[in-house]
C-alpha positions as MATLAB code, in Angstrom:
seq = 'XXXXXXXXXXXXXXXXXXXXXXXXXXXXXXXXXXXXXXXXXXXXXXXXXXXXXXXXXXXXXXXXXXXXXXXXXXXXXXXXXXXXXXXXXXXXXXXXXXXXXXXXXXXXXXXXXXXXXXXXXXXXXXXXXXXXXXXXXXXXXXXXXXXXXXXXXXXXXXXXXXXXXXXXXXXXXXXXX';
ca = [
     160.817  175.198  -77.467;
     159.879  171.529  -77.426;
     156.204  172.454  -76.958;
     155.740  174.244  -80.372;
     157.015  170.970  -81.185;
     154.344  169.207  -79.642;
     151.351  172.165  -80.778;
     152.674  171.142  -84.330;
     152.545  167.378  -84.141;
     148.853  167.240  -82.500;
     147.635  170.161  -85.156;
     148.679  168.350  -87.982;
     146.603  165.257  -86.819;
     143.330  166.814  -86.818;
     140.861  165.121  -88.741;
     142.404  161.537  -88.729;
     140.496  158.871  -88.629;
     140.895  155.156  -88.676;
     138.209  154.251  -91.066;
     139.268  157.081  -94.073;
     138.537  153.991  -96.652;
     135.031  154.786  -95.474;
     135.308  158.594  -97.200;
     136.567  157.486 -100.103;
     134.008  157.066 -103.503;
     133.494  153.694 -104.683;
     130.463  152.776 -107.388;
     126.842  151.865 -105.367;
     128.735  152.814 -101.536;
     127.890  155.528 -100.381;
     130.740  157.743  -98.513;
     130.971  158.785  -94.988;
     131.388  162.820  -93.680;
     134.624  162.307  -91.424;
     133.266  163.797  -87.974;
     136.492  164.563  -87.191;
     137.228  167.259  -89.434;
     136.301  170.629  -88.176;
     138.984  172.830  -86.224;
     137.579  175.776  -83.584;
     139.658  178.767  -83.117;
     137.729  180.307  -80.383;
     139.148  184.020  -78.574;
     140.748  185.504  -81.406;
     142.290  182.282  -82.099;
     144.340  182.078  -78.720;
     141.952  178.247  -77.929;
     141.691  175.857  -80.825;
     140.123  172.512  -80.541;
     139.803  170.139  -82.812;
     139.291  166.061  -82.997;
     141.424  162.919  -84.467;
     141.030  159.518  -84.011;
     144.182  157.929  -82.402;
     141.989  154.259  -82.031;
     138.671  153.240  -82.796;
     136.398  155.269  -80.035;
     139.430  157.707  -79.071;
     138.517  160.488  -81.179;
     139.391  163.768  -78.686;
     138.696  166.089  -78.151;
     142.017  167.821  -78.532;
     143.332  171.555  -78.090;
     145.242  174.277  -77.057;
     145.317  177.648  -74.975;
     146.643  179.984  -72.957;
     145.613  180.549  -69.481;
     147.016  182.953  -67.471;
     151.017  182.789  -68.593;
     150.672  179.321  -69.672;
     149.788  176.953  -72.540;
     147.674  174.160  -71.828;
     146.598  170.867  -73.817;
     143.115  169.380  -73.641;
     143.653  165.792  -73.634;
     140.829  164.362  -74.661;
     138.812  162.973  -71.371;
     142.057  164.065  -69.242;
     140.878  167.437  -69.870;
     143.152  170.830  -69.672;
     146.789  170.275  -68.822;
     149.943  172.683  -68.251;
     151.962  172.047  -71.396;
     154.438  175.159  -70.354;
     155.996  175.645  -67.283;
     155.364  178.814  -65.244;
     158.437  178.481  -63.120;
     160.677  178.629  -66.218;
     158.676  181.135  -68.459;
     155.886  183.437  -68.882;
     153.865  183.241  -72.279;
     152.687  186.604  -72.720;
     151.306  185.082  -75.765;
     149.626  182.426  -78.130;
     147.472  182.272  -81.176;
     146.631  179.728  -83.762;
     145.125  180.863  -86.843;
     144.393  179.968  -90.037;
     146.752  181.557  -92.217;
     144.502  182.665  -95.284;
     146.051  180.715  -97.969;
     144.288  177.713  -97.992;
     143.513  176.081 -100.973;
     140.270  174.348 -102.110;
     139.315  171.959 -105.058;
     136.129  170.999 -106.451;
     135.909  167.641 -106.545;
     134.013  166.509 -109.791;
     130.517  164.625 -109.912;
     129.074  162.499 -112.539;
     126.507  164.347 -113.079;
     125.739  168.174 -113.170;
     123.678  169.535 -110.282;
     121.016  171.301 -111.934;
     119.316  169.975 -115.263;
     120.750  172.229 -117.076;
     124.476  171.520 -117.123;
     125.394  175.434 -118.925;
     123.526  176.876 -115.847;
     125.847  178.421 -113.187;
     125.199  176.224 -110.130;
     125.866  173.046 -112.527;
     128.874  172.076 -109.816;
     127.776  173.993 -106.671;
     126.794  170.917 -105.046;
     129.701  168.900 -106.203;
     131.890  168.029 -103.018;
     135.355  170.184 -101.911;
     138.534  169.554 -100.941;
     140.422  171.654  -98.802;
     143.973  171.702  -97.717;
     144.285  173.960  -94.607;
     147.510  175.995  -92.926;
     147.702  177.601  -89.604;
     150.068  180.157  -88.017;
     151.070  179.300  -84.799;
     152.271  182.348  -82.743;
     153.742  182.079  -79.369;
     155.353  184.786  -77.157;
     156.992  184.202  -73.936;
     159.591  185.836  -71.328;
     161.927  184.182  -68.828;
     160.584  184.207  -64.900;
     163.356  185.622  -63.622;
     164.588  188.362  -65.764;
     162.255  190.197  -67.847;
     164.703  191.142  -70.115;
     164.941  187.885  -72.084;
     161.777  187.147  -74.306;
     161.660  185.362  -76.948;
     159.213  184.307  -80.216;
     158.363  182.104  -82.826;
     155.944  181.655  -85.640;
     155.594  178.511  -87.408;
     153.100  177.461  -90.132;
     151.483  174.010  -90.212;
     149.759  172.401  -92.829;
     146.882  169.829  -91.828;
     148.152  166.495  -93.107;
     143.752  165.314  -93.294;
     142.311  167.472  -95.595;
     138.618  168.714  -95.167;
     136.008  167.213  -97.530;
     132.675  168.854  -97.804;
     129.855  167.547  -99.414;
     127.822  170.702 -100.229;
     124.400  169.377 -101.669;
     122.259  171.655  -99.849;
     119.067  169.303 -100.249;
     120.918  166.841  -97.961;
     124.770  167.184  -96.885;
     125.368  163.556  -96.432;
     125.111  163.055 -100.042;
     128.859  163.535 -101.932;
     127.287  163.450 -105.382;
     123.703  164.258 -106.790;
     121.829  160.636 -107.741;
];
């Protein structure tokens, strides 16, 4: 099944970017939200888009699906392709979803969030790191004899994790001033 091949690949790309130096911290430079970031499950997670930079103004977007027996790409401005072959196989299904055990980090600030430093919320608006894992899910039986169906499940893990800068005064700042 060369195209959960594929599915895997492009997932684990989401997020990149070409600039990343520009999301890193360095003292007086301020860093940058990557816009490419988010991933969209939409239907029960059988559509996911998502966006990565593969060149300087070729950032998506990106995505899979299943339409009516078959699994489609979205190819940036190319739009929706056939990524599975109808006259070979039927996918009966398709999902992509996270698979619940991602794992997040607080990333630590110079200085506390509130004034008081014992107080509870002292790191709520101190940025996160998130490493994220989806379950890909894909169904399918043969076009000319329904007797042969087949499945696989694979897990990837995002190589770009998601940083979120969670001051909720204003979310472009990665650390209170």
């Amino acid at each position: 099944m060369l195209f959960r091949s594929i599915i895997t690949r492009q997932l684990r790309r989401a997020g990149a970017w070409t600039r990343a130096d520009m999301g890193v911290w360095q003292p007086g430079v301020p860093a940058i939200r990557n816009r490419n970031s988010s991933i969209d499950e939409t239907g029960g997670g059988t559509e996911i888009t998502f966006d990565y930079q593969r060149a300087p103004g070729l950032d998506g977007p990106y995505g899979f699906k299943l339409e009516d027996g078959v699994i489609k790409s979205l190819l940036s401005t190319a739009g929706w392709q056939d990524l599975t072959d109808t006259n070979v196989m039927i996918v009966t299904s398709f999902s992509v979803t996270p698979s619940g055990d991602d794992v997040t980090y607080t990333i630590p600030c110079p200085k506390a969030c509130t004034a008081d430093p014992a107080d509870a919320n002292a790191t709520a608006c101190w940025p996160t790191l998130t490493m994220r894992r989806y379950v890909v899910d894909i169904a399918a039986r043969s076009r000319t004899d329904e007797n042969v169906v087949r499945s696989i499940r694979s897990q990837v893990r995002v190589r770009n994790e998601l940083v979120a800068f969670n001051d909720p005064v204003d979310p472009t700042v990665q650390c209170p001033p």
